[in-house]
């Protein structure tokens, strides 16, 4: 019987999509139904929303600390999103991918584009799959942004306009998943990860 093939490098699962589409909600559900995934926790200068915990949802840091980490090259990519700064931890991701783990990243469209470039240029030794989450309709997206009740109306309207523009980039992604129901969207992502794990064994 042939020896079981072993993945030589990890798999980076990049989940992106407009603000309010349900990325955090779907990713939370994905971790419940798919044990063993590694979640990358970003740093941000944004203030925590009620219920958000430092080191769990994000590392909430000051602008000075963020700038220092940028200077030290601690972020694989970083971006200004809706007025706050967000950065993806380089060391954690490189270490986990080096161990052959599946690392899930939730980033905005700029972050996804940067990571795609790194992978294509061979700067990141990993297989990567890019998943774009879309709302069932723009009206539903507007409703979800308002429902979250964490931003005031101006911010919601601004994010909605940005979201409509962001939807234009979806053809650059490997998969587009409609977030109709949290359960079915997370099941679809689980299926994508399983397929990609098999496919990348050949790499
Ligand atoms: P994002 O991380 O993309 O900004 P969130 O996960 O914060 O979005 O979701 C925005 C709002 O929409 C939240 O109130 C969340 O509970 C709700 N939501 C997310 N997915 C769904 C869904 N499939 N059906 C209904 N409401 C949803
Ligand atoms: P929120 O403030 O709603 O948590 O996130 C705002 C946006 O920033 C979301 O689209 C989220 O995916 C994105 N984001 C979170 N962390 C990072 C990161 O490290 N890099 C980039 N580029 N975007 C991020």
CSV table of N, CA and C in Angstrom, one decimal, residues 11 13 30 33-34 37 129 131 175 177 183-199:
chain,number,residue,atom,x,y,z
A,11,UNK,N,-2.0,25.3,3.9
A,11,UNK,CA,-3.0,25.9,3.0
A,11,UNK,C,-3.5,27.2,3.6
A,13,UNK,N,-6.3,30.0,3.6
A,13,UNK,CA,-7.7,30.2,3.2
A,13,UNK,C,-8.0,31.6,3.4
A,30,UNK,N,-17.7,28.3,10.9
A,30,UNK,CA,-16.8,27.4,10.2
A,30,UNK,C,-15.9,26.7,11.3
A,33,UNK,N,-17.7,23.9,13.0
A,33,UNK,CA,-18.0,22.6,12.2
A,33,UNK,C,-16.8,22.0,11.6
A,34,UNK,N,-15.6,22.7,11.8
A,34,UNK,CA,-14.4,22.2,11.2
A,34,UNK,C,-13.2,22.3,12.2
A,37,UNK,N,-8.7,23.9,12.3
A,37,UNK,CA,-8.3,25.0,11.5
A,37,UNK,C,-7.5,26.0,12.4
A,129,UNK,N,-6.1,29.7,-1.2
A,129,UNK,CA,-7.4,29.7,-1.9
A,129,UNK,C,-8.1,31.0,-1.5
A,131,UNK,N,-11.5,33.1,-1.3
A,131,UNK,CA,-13.0,33.0,-1.2
A,131,UNK,C,-13.6,34.3,-1.0
A,175,UNK,N,-13.3,31.3,-5.5
A,175,UNK,CA,-14.7,30.8,-5.3
A,175,UNK,C,-15.5,32.0,-4.8
A,177,UNK,N,-19.0,32.7,-2.6
A,177,UNK,CA,-20.0,32.0,-1.8
A,177,UNK,C,-21.1,33.0,-1.4
A,183,UNK,N,-25.3,28.8,8.1
A,183,UNK,CA,-25.0,27.3,8.1
A,183,UNK,C,-24.6,26.8,6.7
A,184,UNK,N,-25.4,27.2,5.7
A,184,UNK,CA,-25.0,26.7,4.4
A,184,UNK,C,-23.8,27.4,3.8
A,185,UNK,N,-23.5,28.7,4.2
A,185,UNK,CA,-22.3,29.4,3.7
A,185,UNK,C,-21.1,28.7,4.3
A,186,UNK,N,-21.2,28.4,5.6
A,186,UNK,CA,-20.0,27.8,6.3
A,186,UNK,C,-19.8,26.4,5.8
A,187,UNK,N,-20.9,25.7,5.5
A,187,UNK,CA,-20.7,24.3,5.0
A,187,UNK,C,-20.0,24.4,3.6
A,188,UNK,N,-20.4,25.4,2.8
A,188,UNK,CA,-19.8,25.5,1.5
A,188,UNK,C,-18.3,25.7,1.6
A,189,UNK,N,-17.9,26.6,2.6
A,189,UNK,CA,-16.5,26.9,2.7
A,189,UNK,C,-15.8,25.7,3.2
A,190,UNK,N,-16.4,24.9,4.1
A,190,UNK,CA,-15.8,23.6,4.6
A,190,UNK,C,-15.5,22.7,3.4
A,191,UNK,N,-16.5,22.6,2.5
A,191,UNK,CA,-16.3,21.8,1.3
A,191,UNK,C,-15.2,22.3,0.4
A,192,UNK,N,-15.1,23.6,0.3
A,192,UNK,CA,-14.0,24.2,-0.5
A,192,UNK,C,-12.7,23.8,0.1
A,193,UNK,N,-12.6,23.9,1.4
A,193,UNK,CA,-11.3,23.6,2.1
A,193,UNK,C,-10.9,22.2,1.8
A,194,UNK,N,-11.9,21.3,2.0
A,194,UNK,CA,-11.6,19.9,1.8
A,194,UNK,C,-11.1,19.6,0.4
A,195,UNK,N,-11.8,20.2,-0.6
A,195,UNK,CA,-11.3,20.0,-2.0
A,195,UNK,C,-9.9,20.5,-2.2
A,196,UNK,N,-9.7,21.7,-1.7
A,196,UNK,CA,-8.4,22.4,-1.9
A,196,UNK,C,-7.3,21.6,-1.2
A,197,UNK,N,-7.6,21.0,0.0
A,197,UNK,CA,-6.6,20.1,0.7
A,197,UNK,C,-6.2,18.9,-0.2
A,198,UNK,N,-7.1,18.3,-0.8
A,198,UNK,CA,-6.9,17.2,-1.7
A,198,UNK,C,-6.1,17.7,-2.9
A,199,UNK,N,-6.5,18.8,-3.5
A,199,UNK,CA,-5.9,19.3,-4.7
A,199,UNK,C,-4.4,19.7,-4.5
